[in-house]
Amino acid sequence: MVGDDARWRTPPPDSTTVTPTYLATAMTEETIDLQTGLLTLLVLVAYIVSYLLKASAVTIVPPSGAVIVLGMLAGALLRWTAPRASASMTEFNSSVFTTLLLPPLIFESGFGLHAKAFFANLGSIMTFAIPGTIISTVVVGLFAWAASFGLAADKQLSIVEALLFGSLISATDPVSTLAIFHTLDADKTLDSLVFGESVMNDAVAIVLFGALLQYVDDPVTAGTLTLAFVQFVVVLVGSVVFGTLAAIALAFGTKHARLYLFPTMEATILLLTAFATYLLAGASQLSGITAVFAFGASVRHYAWYNLSSKGQEGCIFMFRSLAELAETVIFAYLGLSAFTFERAYEPIFIVACFMACLIGRAANVVPLSAALNCGRKTKITPAMQMVMWAAGLRGAVSYALALTLPTSSRPLLVATTHGVVVATIFTGGTMGPLLKLLGLNGSAAGGRPASSPRDGDYEMHDVAEHNSASRN
């Protein structure tokens, strides 16, 4: 035993550079605890700030923007006090985002969908989501490609890299805008179009990004573009079918298993099935995002009445709470990651790409609205088009996609995406004044009609109304 004690007391010759394994493990655990604790504290403060903004009905400052500012302040503090640790602590982890944070958000979007209002505008929503996203991808990609010639030679983009950037930055994320829409009781048709496009647009942009990514090292020809488009259609349709079939299977199981006898298990089983759908669709070379959205919308339609009333209430609050938590963590990390060291910010290029996003959004909304109005009874007015143009915010999906780029232009495009995302989120603060100015808020339009495109804040009377309307 004396020998063992002496071994631990006597340092090895190179003890200045060697750390015992058990000490290294303890240090790693302490670092993880510190990172998790700081992030938890940041999210808690963000929740308090969001509550204060909502309670005071402040619309000029979007809650997501306030969370980003808090994250940036925390990132700056970390970089000043612990510069060595700040890079690893503030880096946005795309794997955590795609595996843990994104599925609850997309699933809740589908689950919280008000089917009547969504399907009443389905044609218009799909027009903005599919052809509109392709238009935006091409317009923004070409502008970014041309603007890159003003950079150093090693930073200039190929046409495929530019189109990849156009596709990822076309993923809109109007979470803040929708929150303001609900606060001000925005026009029903406008709310339906913006919400429906937002939940479909992310899925379309991700599928399009994945299709283009396979040809990043290939020359651009008519054949490769045609093949990418065919793959895009196959993956999109296949993912919708996959998610819908999973929901039907769950509905069949809940109906015959009498799961309503065990209310505490109902929400958990739905949530686990949603995660399984997301992961298995991705493993099958389909789009997990599209599949889990289709699953959420379908399970609300097919399996809802197989649940007990307590199970329905539990699902509503559980899914919405998880989605809000995921949103807050994502925006907090967006703020924190502003101070990651290896960024390659090019301010002029970022401004050019931001302007390209505005132009691409206009090229999407205006001509498609004019075409849709030829067959719509309720017209998309110029005022609505202006709000839809301004509501095309970019969010965490765009940033996470940029982090997966395998090209040498990744640092430039990650930094540019980060700058555009932050800028567009803060423009969401203009939604409140713009809605009032154009007379599209509830006080001007006579209040929100009963049929909303989503279930708002999920009060319990929403459950009663939904059940009563369906039974009638």
Tab-separated table of C-alpha atoms in Angstrom:
chain	number	residue	atom	x	y	z
A	1	MET	CA	0.000	0.000	0.000
A	2	VAL	CA	2.951	2.272	0.710
A	3	GLY	CA	4.032	1.849	-2.881
A	4	ASP	CA	0.577	2.817	-4.129
A	5	ASP	CA	0.536	5.961	-1.946
A	6	ALA	CA	4.007	6.898	-3.077
A	7	ARG	CA	2.994	6.453	-6.708
A	8	TRP	CA	0.230	9.064	-6.376
A	9	ARG	CA	2.409	11.452	-4.339
A	10	THR	CA	5.332	11.288	-6.779
A	11	PRO	CA	4.505	13.113	-10.013
A	12	PRO	CA	5.734	11.661	-13.288
A	13	PRO	CA	8.626	13.397	-15.018
A	14	ASP	CA	6.322	15.226	-17.483
A	15	SER	CA	3.673	16.085	-14.909
A	16	THR	CA	3.537	19.612	-16.196
A	17	THR	CA	1.808	18.398	-19.354
A	18	VAL	CA	-0.031	15.260	-18.223
A	19	THR	CA	-3.342	15.346	-16.370
A	20	PRO	CA	-4.533	12.129	-14.667
A	21	THR	CA	-7.531	10.608	-16.459
A	22	TYR	CA	-9.844	10.870	-13.478
A	23	LEU	CA	-8.993	14.587	-13.081
A	24	ALA	CA	-9.572	15.238	-16.802
A	25	THR	CA	-12.948	13.508	-16.564
A	26	ALA	CA	-13.888	15.578	-13.529
A	27	MET	CA	-12.843	18.766	-15.311
A	28	THR	CA	-14.951	17.805	-18.320
A	29	GLU	CA	-17.973	17.125	-16.115
A	30	GLU	CA	-17.491	20.443	-14.321
A	31	THR	CA	-17.305	22.243	-17.663
A	32	ILE	CA	-20.495	20.579	-18.870
A	33	ASP	CA	-22.220	21.466	-15.592
A	34	LEU	CA	-21.071	25.068	-15.948
A	35	GLN	CA	-22.250	25.306	-19.554
A	36	THR	CA	-25.624	23.762	-18.751
A	37	GLY	CA	-26.069	25.927	-15.662
A	38	LEU	CA	-25.256	29.149	-17.496
A	39	LEU	CA	-27.564	28.272	-20.378
A	40	THR	CA	-30.358	27.372	-17.960
A	41	LEU	CA	-29.928	30.677	-16.154
A	42	LEU	CA	-29.926	32.540	-19.463
A	43	VAL	CA	-33.119	30.801	-20.615
A	44	LEU	CA	-34.769	31.564	-17.265
A	45	VAL	CA	-33.927	35.254	-17.586
A	46	ALA	CA	-35.168	35.171	-21.190
A	47	TYR	CA	-38.496	33.726	-20.048
A	48	ILE	CA	-38.860	36.510	-17.487
A	49	VAL	CA	-38.103	39.171	-20.110
A	50	SER	CA	-40.551	37.580	-22.579
A	51	TYR	CA	-43.224	37.536	-19.881
A	52	LEU	CA	-42.671	41.225	-19.147
A	53	LEU	CA	-42.903	42.099	-22.844
A	54	LYS	CA	-46.111	40.089	-23.316
A	55	ALA	CA	-47.698	41.326	-20.082
A	56	SER	CA	-47.053	44.933	-21.046
A	57	ALA	CA	-48.272	44.310	-24.648
A	58	VAL	CA	-45.031	45.694	-26.108
A	59	THR	CA	-44.919	44.876	-29.838
A	60	ILE	CA	-42.028	47.076	-30.996
A	61	VAL	CA	-39.522	44.661	-29.387
A	62	PRO	CA	-40.042	41.027	-30.478
A	63	PRO	CA	-39.488	38.519	-27.650
A	64	SER	CA	-37.065	36.537	-29.806
A	65	GLY	CA	-35.069	39.706	-30.424
A	66	ALA	CA	-34.872	40.372	-26.690
A	67	VAL	CA	-33.627	36.803	-26.122
A	68	ILE	CA	-30.944	37.269	-28.794
A	69	VAL	CA	-29.755	40.478	-27.126
A	70	LEU	CA	-29.526	38.666	-23.794
A	71	GLY	CA	-27.526	35.905	-25.463
A	72	MET	CA	-25.165	38.413	-27.068
A	73	LEU	CA	-24.591	40.137	-23.729
A	74	ALA	CA	-23.875	36.775	-22.093
A	75	GLY	CA	-21.525	35.829	-24.950
A	76	ALA	CA	-19.649	39.115	-24.671
A	77	LEU	CA	-19.296	38.644	-20.917
A	78	LEU	CA	-17.957	35.108	-21.389
A	79	ARG	CA	-15.469	36.228	-24.005
A	80	TRP	CA	-14.214	38.994	-21.723
A	81	THR	CA	-13.979	36.894	-18.547
A	82	ALA	CA	-13.071	33.452	-19.982
A	83	PRO	CA	-11.746	33.855	-23.543
A	84	ARG	CA	-10.385	30.303	-23.768
A	85	ALA	CA	-13.636	28.656	-22.753
A	86	SER	CA	-16.012	31.008	-24.546
A	87	ALA	CA	-15.462	29.509	-28.014
A	88	SER	CA	-16.665	26.043	-26.988
A	89	MET	CA	-19.373	27.344	-24.656
A	90	THR	CA	-20.967	29.685	-27.165
A	91	GLU	CA	-20.770	27.567	-30.322
A	92	PHE	CA	-24.167	26.681	-31.798
A	93	ASN	CA	-24.349	22.868	-31.918
A	94	SER	CA	-26.224	21.896	-35.069
A	95	SER	CA	-26.609	18.266	-33.933
A	96	VAL	CA	-28.397	19.309	-30.736
A	97	PHE	CA	-30.555	21.647	-32.777
A	98	THR	CA	-31.612	19.108	-35.396
A	99	THR	CA	-32.052	16.185	-32.984
A	100	LEU	CA	-33.533	17.734	-29.844
A	101	LEU	CA	-34.788	21.264	-30.485
A	102	LEU	CA	-36.225	21.230	-33.998
A	103	PRO	CA	-38.604	18.201	-33.764
A	104	PRO	CA	-40.766	19.634	-30.909
A	105	LEU	CA	-41.066	22.935	-32.778
A	106	ILE	CA	-42.194	21.413	-36.063
A	107	PHE	CA	-44.414	18.798	-34.435
A	108	GLU	CA	-46.206	21.451	-32.370
A	109	SER	CA	-46.666	23.557	-35.504
A	110	GLY	CA	-48.531	20.705	-37.156
A	111	PHE	CA	-50.358	19.641	-34.010
A	112	GLY	CA	-51.485	23.203	-33.248
A	113	LEU	CA	-52.738	23.754	-36.771
A	114	HIS	CA	-56.385	24.695	-37.156
A	115	ALA	CA	-57.243	22.385	-40.035
A	116	LYS	CA	-60.288	24.331	-41.254
A	117	ALA	CA	-58.460	27.631	-41.758
A	118	PHE	CA	-55.335	25.895	-43.110
A	119	PHE	CA	-57.117	23.826	-45.746
A	120	ALA	CA	-59.325	26.764	-46.734
A	121	ASN	CA	-56.133	28.470	-47.946
A	122	LEU	CA	-54.163	25.332	-48.806
A	123	GLY	CA	-53.682	26.170	-52.474
A	124	SER	CA	-52.319	29.625	-51.716
A	125	ILE	CA	-50.151	28.343	-48.856
A	126	MET	CA	-48.558	25.646	-51.017
A	127	THR	CA	-48.024	28.157	-53.823
A	128	PHE	CA	-46.074	30.468	-51.521
A	129	ALA	CA	-44.266	27.549	-49.862
A	130	ILE	CA	-43.076	25.627	-52.952
A	131	PRO	CA	-42.812	27.862	-56.061
A	132	GLY	CA	-42.240	30.849	-53.765
A	133	THR	CA	-39.289	29.206	-52.012
A	134	ILE	CA	-37.765	28.202	-55.348
A	135	ILE	CA	-38.130	31.777	-56.651
A	136	SER	CA	-36.522	33.168	-53.503
A	137	THR	CA	-33.687	30.630	-53.715
A	138	VAL	CA	-32.827	31.584	-57.283
A	139	VAL	CA	-33.103	35.351	-56.752
A	140	VAL	CA	-31.089	35.438	-53.512
A	141	GLY	CA	-28.573	32.922	-54.847
A	142	LEU	CA	-27.867	34.952	-57.987
A	143	PHE	CA	-27.534	38.191	-56.000
A	144	ALA	CA	-25.166	36.532	-53.507
A	145	TRP	CA	-23.126	35.012	-56.341
A	146	ALA	CA	-22.753	38.417	-58.024
A	147	ALA	CA	-21.990	40.186	-54.718
A	148	SER	CA	-19.241	37.689	-53.881
A	149	PHE	CA	-17.133	39.000	-56.772
A	150	GLY	CA	-16.500	42.068	-54.628
A	151	LEU	CA	-14.719	39.878	-52.061
A	152	ALA	CA	-11.228	38.426	-52.100
A	153	ALA	CA	-10.635	35.718	-54.678
A	154	ASP	CA	-10.585	32.927	-52.091
A	155	LYS	CA	-14.031	33.974	-50.794
A	156	GLN	CA	-15.884	34.114	-54.093
A	157	LEU	CA	-18.810	31.701	-54.334
A	158	SER	CA	-19.512	29.127	-56.997
A	159	ILE	CA	-23.008	29.147	-58.446
A	160	VAL	CA	-23.947	25.984	-56.500
A	161	GLU	CA	-22.675	27.483	-53.226
A	162	ALA	CA	-24.687	30.611	-53.941
A	163	LEU	CA	-27.847	28.576	-54.614
A	164	LEU	CA	-27.233	26.605	-51.419
A	165	PHE	CA	-27.090	29.891	-49.540
A	166	GLY	CA	-30.245	31.039	-51.324
A	167	SER	CA	-32.086	27.883	-50.271
A	168	LEU	CA	-31.042	27.948	-46.615
A	169	ILE	CA	-31.715	31.656	-46.186
A	170	SER	CA	-35.166	31.199	-47.749
A	171	ALA	CA	-36.317	29.224	-44.689
A	172	THR	CA	-38.632	31.730	-43.005
A	173	ASP	CA	-39.236	31.649	-39.269
A	174	PRO	CA	-41.891	34.251	-38.357
A	175	VAL	CA	-42.285	33.138	-34.726
A	176	SER	CA	-42.081	36.713	-33.460
A	177	THR	CA	-44.437	37.990	-36.152
A	178	LEU	CA	-47.037	35.363	-35.321
A	179	ALA	CA	-46.844	36.273	-31.638
A	180	ILE	CA	-47.534	39.892	-32.552
A	181	PHE	CA	-50.345	38.777	-34.889
A	182	HIS	CA	-52.030	37.026	-31.965
A	183	THR	CA	-51.517	39.980	-29.630
A	184	LEU	CA	-53.113	42.411	-32.086
A	185	ASP	CA	-55.767	40.015	-33.454
A	186	ALA	CA	-54.523	40.223	-37.018
A	187	ASP	CA	-56.801	39.599	-39.989
A	188	LYS	CA	-57.807	35.930	-40.247
A	189	THR	CA	-56.799	35.435	-43.878
A	190	LEU	CA	-53.437	37.137	-43.342
A	191	ASP	CA	-52.736	35.104	-40.203
A	192	SER	CA	-53.634	31.889	-42.010
A	193	LEU	CA	-51.393	32.626	-44.989
A	194	VAL	CA	-48.383	33.689	-42.905
A	195	PHE	CA	-48.634	30.797	-40.465
A	196	GLY	CA	-49.348	28.192	-43.144
A	197	GLU	CA	-46.468	29.348	-45.303
A	198	SER	CA	-44.072	29.449	-42.351
A	199	VAL	CA	-44.682	25.865	-41.264
A	200	MET	CA	-44.428	24.522	-44.829
A	201	ASN	CA	-41.584	26.765	-45.957
A	202	ASP	CA	-39.024	25.351	-43.506
A	203	ALA	CA	-39.661	21.831	-44.754
A	204	VAL	CA	-39.460	22.876	-48.418
A	205	ALA	CA	-36.244	24.861	-47.885
A	206	ILE	CA	-34.580	21.958	-46.045
A	207	VAL	CA	-35.500	19.456	-48.769
A	208	LEU	CA	-34.294	21.844	-51.489
A	209	PHE	CA	-31.046	22.456	-49.586
A	210	GLY	CA	-30.457	18.705	-49.289
A	211	ALA	CA	-31.080	18.182	-53.003
A	212	LEU	CA	-28.605	20.914	-53.999
A	213	LEU	CA	-26.016	19.743	-51.478
A	214	GLN	CA	-25.417	16.535	-53.415
A	215	TYR	CA	-24.217	18.489	-56.454
A	216	VAL	CA	-21.890	20.929	-54.722
A	217	ASP	CA	-18.825	19.443	-56.466
A	218	ASP	CA	-20.510	18.817	-59.828
A	219	PRO	CA	-20.762	21.235	-62.753
A	220	VAL	CA	-24.160	22.878	-63.136
A	221	THR	CA	-26.023	21.466	-66.109
A	222	ALA	CA	-29.654	21.130	-67.122
A	223	GLY	CA	-29.429	17.457	-66.213
A	224	THR	CA	-28.199	18.030	-62.643
A	225	LEU	CA	-30.820	20.723	-62.031
A	226	THR	CA	-33.579	18.435	-63.369
A	227	LEU	CA	-32.355	15.558	-61.223
A	228	ALA	CA	-32.235	17.813	-58.143
A	229	PHE	CA	-35.805	18.965	-58.792
A	230	VAL	CA	-37.079	15.393	-59.224
A	231	GLN	CA	-35.366	14.370	-56.001
A	232	PHE	CA	-36.896	17.384	-54.264
A	233	VAL	CA	-40.431	16.368	-55.313
A	234	VAL	CA	-39.935	12.697	-54.408
A	235	VAL	CA	-38.544	13.479	-50.952
A	236	LEU	CA	-41.263	16.040	-50.211
A	237	VAL	CA	-44.155	13.773	-51.222
A	238	GLY	CA	-42.604	10.710	-49.628
A	239	SER	CA	-42.098	12.533	-46.333
A	240	VAL	CA	-45.725	13.675	-46.206
A	241	VAL	CA	-46.924	10.122	-46.873
A	242	PHE	CA	-44.544	8.728	-44.241
A	243	GLY	CA	-45.766	11.122	-41.542
A	244	THR	CA	-49.430	10.641	-42.416
A	245	LEU	CA	-49.172	6.850	-42.308
A	246	ALA	CA	-47.413	7.013	-38.936
A	247	ALA	CA	-50.286	9.142	-37.589
A	248	ILE	CA	-52.917	6.753	-38.934
A	249	ALA	CA	-51.091	3.811	-37.351
A	250	LEU	CA	-50.971	5.629	-34.004
A	251	ALA	CA	-54.670	6.517	-34.271
A	252	PHE	CA	-55.542	2.882	-34.923
A	253	GLY	CA	-53.463	1.783	-31.948
A	254	THR	CA	-54.895	4.349	-29.527
A	255	LYS	CA	-58.432	3.494	-30.570
A	256	HIS	CA	-58.157	-0.237	-29.910
A	257	ALA	CA	-55.732	-0.098	-26.965
A	258	ARG	CA	-58.075	2.047	-24.835
A	259	LEU	CA	-55.194	4.341	-23.967
A	260	TYR	CA	-57.702	6.867	-22.583
A	261	LEU	CA	-57.761	4.798	-19.381
A	262	PHE	CA	-54.211	5.991	-18.656
A	263	PRO	CA	-54.132	9.794	-19.224
A	264	THR	CA	-50.553	10.206	-17.949
A	265	MET	CA	-49.257	8.005	-20.767
A	266	GLU	CA	-51.117	9.606	-23.666
A	267	ALA	CA	-49.002	12.735	-24.215
A	268	THR	CA	-45.781	10.800	-23.687
A	269	ILE	CA	-46.668	8.190	-26.303
A	270	LEU	CA	-47.620	10.876	-28.834
A	271	LEU	CA	-44.370	12.750	-28.229
A	272	LEU	CA	-42.189	9.630	-28.493
A	273	THR	CA	-43.952	8.602	-31.694
A	274	ALA	CA	-43.297	12.069	-33.122
A	275	PHE	CA	-39.564	11.769	-32.373
A	276	ALA	CA	-39.505	8.256	-33.868
A	277	THR	CA	-41.224	9.518	-37.023
A	278	TYR	CA	-38.718	12.351	-37.354
A	279	LEU	CA	-35.654	10.133	-36.882
A	280	LEU	CA	-36.839	7.183	-38.982
A	281	ALA	CA	-37.837	9.469	-41.869
A	282	GLY	CA	-34.365	10.993	-41.808
A	283	ALA	CA	-32.784	7.533	-41.698
A	284	SER	CA	-34.881	6.608	-44.760
A	285	GLN	CA	-33.373	9.506	-46.773
A	286	LEU	CA	-36.609	11.475	-46.425
A	287	SER	CA	-37.202	14.829	-44.722
A	288	GLY	CA	-37.784	14.370	-41.000
A	289	ILE	CA	-39.063	17.943	-40.791
A	290	THR	CA	-41.783	17.387	-43.374
A	291	ALA	CA	-42.667	13.973	-41.945
A	292	VAL	CA	-43.062	15.182	-38.348
A	293	PHE	CA	-45.147	18.160	-39.464
A	294	ALA	CA	-47.466	15.867	-41.452
A	295	PHE	CA	-47.561	13.545	-38.436
A	296	GLY	CA	-48.553	16.387	-36.085
A	297	ALA	CA	-51.323	17.663	-38.353
A	298	SER	CA	-52.643	14.158	-39.058
A	299	VAL	CA	-52.507	12.886	-35.487
A	300	ARG	CA	-54.538	15.904	-34.363
A	301	HIS	CA	-57.186	14.924	-36.898
A	302	TYR	CA	-57.205	11.129	-36.589
A	303	ALA	CA	-56.140	10.361	-33.004
A	304	TRP	CA	-57.439	13.349	-31.043
A	305	TYR	CA	-60.793	11.832	-30.094
A	306	ASN	CA	-59.196	8.590	-28.974
A	307	LEU	CA	-57.671	10.492	-26.049
A	308	SER	CA	-59.297	11.321	-22.723
A	309	SER	CA	-60.155	14.942	-21.922
A	310	LYS	CA	-57.284	15.027	-19.418
A	311	GLY	CA	-54.974	13.572	-22.049
A	312	GLN	CA	-56.020	16.240	-24.545
A	313	GLU	CA	-55.292	19.005	-22.045
A	314	GLY	CA	-51.961	17.417	-21.187
A	315	CYS	CA	-50.969	17.178	-24.853
A	316	ILE	CA	-51.838	20.807	-25.517
A	317	PHE	CA	-49.846	22.225	-22.630
A	318	MET	CA	-46.948	19.776	-22.891
A	319	PHE	CA	-46.336	20.233	-26.616
A	320	ARG	CA	-46.668	24.018	-26.493
A	321	SER	CA	-44.387	24.297	-23.461
A	322	LEU	CA	-41.705	22.174	-25.139
A	323	ALA	CA	-41.957	24.242	-28.325
A	324	GLU	CA	-41.606	27.520	-26.409
A	325	LEU	CA	-38.619	26.153	-24.504
A	326	ALA	CA	-36.960	25.004	-27.738
A	327	GLU	CA	-37.553	28.419	-29.342
A	328	THR	CA	-36.028	30.233	-26.379
A	329	VAL	CA	-32.951	28.000	-26.272
A	330	ILE	CA	-32.421	28.423	-30.022
A	331	PHE	CA	-32.597	32.216	-29.941
A	332	ALA	CA	-30.388	32.343	-26.842
A	333	TYR	CA	-27.757	30.290	-28.658
A	334	LEU	CA	-28.040	32.530	-31.711
A	335	GLY	CA	-27.061	35.425	-29.477
A	336	LEU	CA	-24.284	33.506	-27.727
A	337	SER	CA	-22.779	32.273	-30.986
A	338	ALA	CA	-22.238	35.821	-32.253
A	339	PHE	CA	-18.913	35.750	-30.407
A	340	THR	CA	-17.510	32.505	-31.756
A	341	PHE	CA	-13.953	33.179	-32.852
A	342	GLU	CA	-13.737	31.677	-36.304
A	343	ARG	CA	-16.307	33.967	-37.929
A	344	ALA	CA	-15.501	35.721	-41.214
A	345	TYR	CA	-17.836	38.713	-41.148
A	346	GLU	CA	-17.972	40.798	-44.330
A	347	PRO	CA	-20.320	43.699	-43.464
A	348	ILE	CA	-20.880	44.880	-47.044
A	349	PHE	CA	-21.604	41.342	-48.226
A	350	ILE	CA	-24.029	40.821	-45.321
A	351	VAL	CA	-25.894	44.023	-46.204
A	352	ALA	CA	-26.022	42.969	-49.870
A	353	CYS	CA	-27.443	39.567	-48.927
A	354	PHE	CA	-29.969	41.165	-46.575
A	355	MET	CA	-31.162	43.389	-49.424
A	356	ALA	CA	-31.240	40.334	-51.696
A	357	CYS	CA	-33.554	38.620	-49.196
A	358	LEU	CA	-35.932	41.574	-49.336
A	359	ILE	CA	-35.875	41.549	-53.141
A	360	GLY	CA	-36.332	37.785	-53.270
A	361	ARG	CA	-39.241	38.001	-50.850
A	362	ALA	CA	-40.918	40.650	-53.013
A	363	ALA	CA	-40.318	38.557	-56.143
A	364	ASN	CA	-42.071	35.733	-54.316
A	365	VAL	CA	-45.055	37.477	-52.727
A	366	VAL	CA	-46.149	40.077	-55.293
A	367	PRO	CA	-46.419	38.059	-58.545
A	368	LEU	CA	-47.746	34.933	-56.827
A	369	SER	CA	-50.407	36.972	-55.008
A	370	ALA	CA	-51.472	38.532	-58.310
A	371	ALA	CA	-51.764	35.077	-59.877
A	372	LEU	CA	-53.655	33.637	-56.902
A	373	ASN	CA	-56.088	36.551	-56.804
A	374	CYS	CA	-57.398	35.486	-60.209
A	375	GLY	CA	-59.062	32.487	-58.568
A	376	ARG	CA	-59.573	33.580	-54.935
A	377	LYS	CA	-62.846	34.872	-53.536
A	378	THR	CA	-61.058	36.590	-50.641
A	379	LYS	CA	-58.355	38.621	-52.349
A	380	ILE	CA	-54.840	39.058	-51.025
A	381	THR	CA	-54.854	42.838	-50.837
A	382	PRO	CA	-51.772	45.042	-51.379
A	383	ALA	CA	-51.774	45.757	-47.637
A	384	MET	CA	-51.668	42.019	-46.884
A	385	GLN	CA	-48.890	41.563	-49.421
A	386	MET	CA	-46.835	44.258	-47.724
A	387	VAL	CA	-47.175	42.526	-44.348
A	388	MET	CA	-46.352	39.131	-45.883
A	389	TRP	CA	-43.252	40.647	-47.489
A	390	ALA	CA	-42.108	42.114	-44.178
A	391	ALA	CA	-42.993	38.921	-42.283
A	392	GLY	CA	-40.454	36.763	-44.122
A	393	LEU	CA	-38.090	36.527	-41.160
A	394	ARG	CA	-35.129	34.147	-41.136
A	395	GLY	CA	-34.459	32.022	-38.084
A	396	ALA	CA	-32.528	29.206	-36.491
A	397	VAL	CA	-33.262	26.720	-39.277
A	398	SER	CA	-31.255	28.862	-41.703
A	399	TYR	CA	-28.358	29.105	-39.269
A	400	ALA	CA	-28.314	25.372	-38.525
A	401	LEU	CA	-28.274	24.552	-42.249
A	402	ALA	CA	-25.347	26.937	-42.780
A	403	LEU	CA	-23.355	25.069	-40.124
A	404	THR	CA	-23.667	21.851	-42.149
A	405	LEU	CA	-22.103	23.309	-45.313
A	406	PRO	CA	-19.094	21.202	-46.400
A	407	THR	CA	-17.499	23.801	-48.666
A	408	SER	CA	-14.535	26.114	-48.109
A	409	SER	CA	-16.944	29.074	-48.059
A	410	ARG	CA	-18.593	27.794	-44.870
A	411	PRO	CA	-17.095	30.454	-42.502
A	412	LEU	CA	-18.248	33.272	-44.782
A	413	LEU	CA	-21.734	31.849	-45.271
A	414	VAL	CA	-22.187	31.013	-41.561
A	415	ALA	CA	-21.243	34.571	-40.595
A	416	THR	CA	-23.477	36.037	-43.312
A	417	THR	CA	-26.405	33.837	-42.324
A	418	HIS	CA	-25.981	34.849	-38.694
A	419	GLY	CA	-26.001	38.535	-39.610
A	420	VAL	CA	-29.067	38.230	-41.867
A	421	VAL	CA	-30.979	36.156	-39.296
A	422	VAL	CA	-30.367	38.665	-36.495
A	423	ALA	CA	-31.273	41.602	-38.759
A	424	THR	CA	-34.529	40.070	-40.004
A	425	ILE	CA	-35.630	39.023	-36.524
A	426	PHE	CA	-35.303	42.591	-35.286
A	427	THR	CA	-37.327	43.851	-38.255
A	428	GLY	CA	-40.167	41.772	-36.792
A	429	GLY	CA	-40.646	44.609	-34.343
A	430	THR	CA	-42.171	46.643	-37.183
A	431	MET	CA	-45.091	44.223	-37.520
A	432	GLY	CA	-47.192	45.824	-34.779
A	433	PRO	CA	-47.050	49.395	-36.138
A	434	LEU	CA	-47.396	48.099	-39.708
A	435	LEU	CA	-50.554	46.112	-38.907
A	436	LYS	CA	-52.096	49.137	-37.207
A	437	LEU	CA	-51.069	51.474	-40.025
A	438	LEU	CA	-52.626	49.216	-42.674
A	439	GLY	CA	-55.770	48.531	-40.626
A	440	LEU	CA	-55.171	44.773	-40.384
A	441	ASN	CA	-55.314	44.456	-36.610
A	442	GLY	CA	-58.376	43.331	-34.660
A	443	SER	CA	-59.491	46.766	-33.540
A	444	ALA	CA	-59.603	47.943	-37.132
A	445	ALA	CA	-60.930	44.775	-38.667
A	446	GLY	CA	-63.588	44.034	-36.117
A	447	GLY	CA	-61.645	41.511	-34.080
A	448	ARG	CA	-60.364	38.055	-34.902
A	449	PRO	CA	-62.906	35.738	-36.487
A	450	ALA	CA	-63.641	32.520	-34.704
A	451	SER	CA	-61.651	30.397	-37.134
A	452	SER	CA	-57.973	30.928	-36.464
A	453	PRO	CA	-55.183	29.098	-38.291
A	454	ARG	CA	-53.774	27.868	-35.013
A	455	ASP	CA	-55.100	27.426	-31.528
A	456	GLY	CA	-53.547	30.585	-30.160
A	457	ASP	CA	-52.456	30.229	-26.568
A	458	TYR	CA	-54.256	26.909	-26.136
A	459	GLU	CA	-56.785	27.874	-23.530
A	460	MET	CA	-59.055	25.079	-22.383
A	461	HIS	CA	-62.049	26.562	-24.141
A	462	ASP	CA	-60.161	25.834	-27.383
A	463	VAL	CA	-60.404	22.124	-26.555
A	464	ALA	CA	-64.139	22.399	-25.908
A	465	GLU	CA	-64.731	24.427	-29.076
A	466	HIS	CA	-62.675	22.033	-31.162
A	467	ASN	CA	-64.510	18.967	-29.865
A	468	SER	CA	-67.928	20.572	-30.173
A	469	ALA	CA	-67.341	21.805	-33.727
A	470	SER	CA	-66.110	18.411	-34.890
A	471	ARG	CA	-69.016	16.519	-33.351
A	472	ASN	CA	-71.468	18.876	-34.994
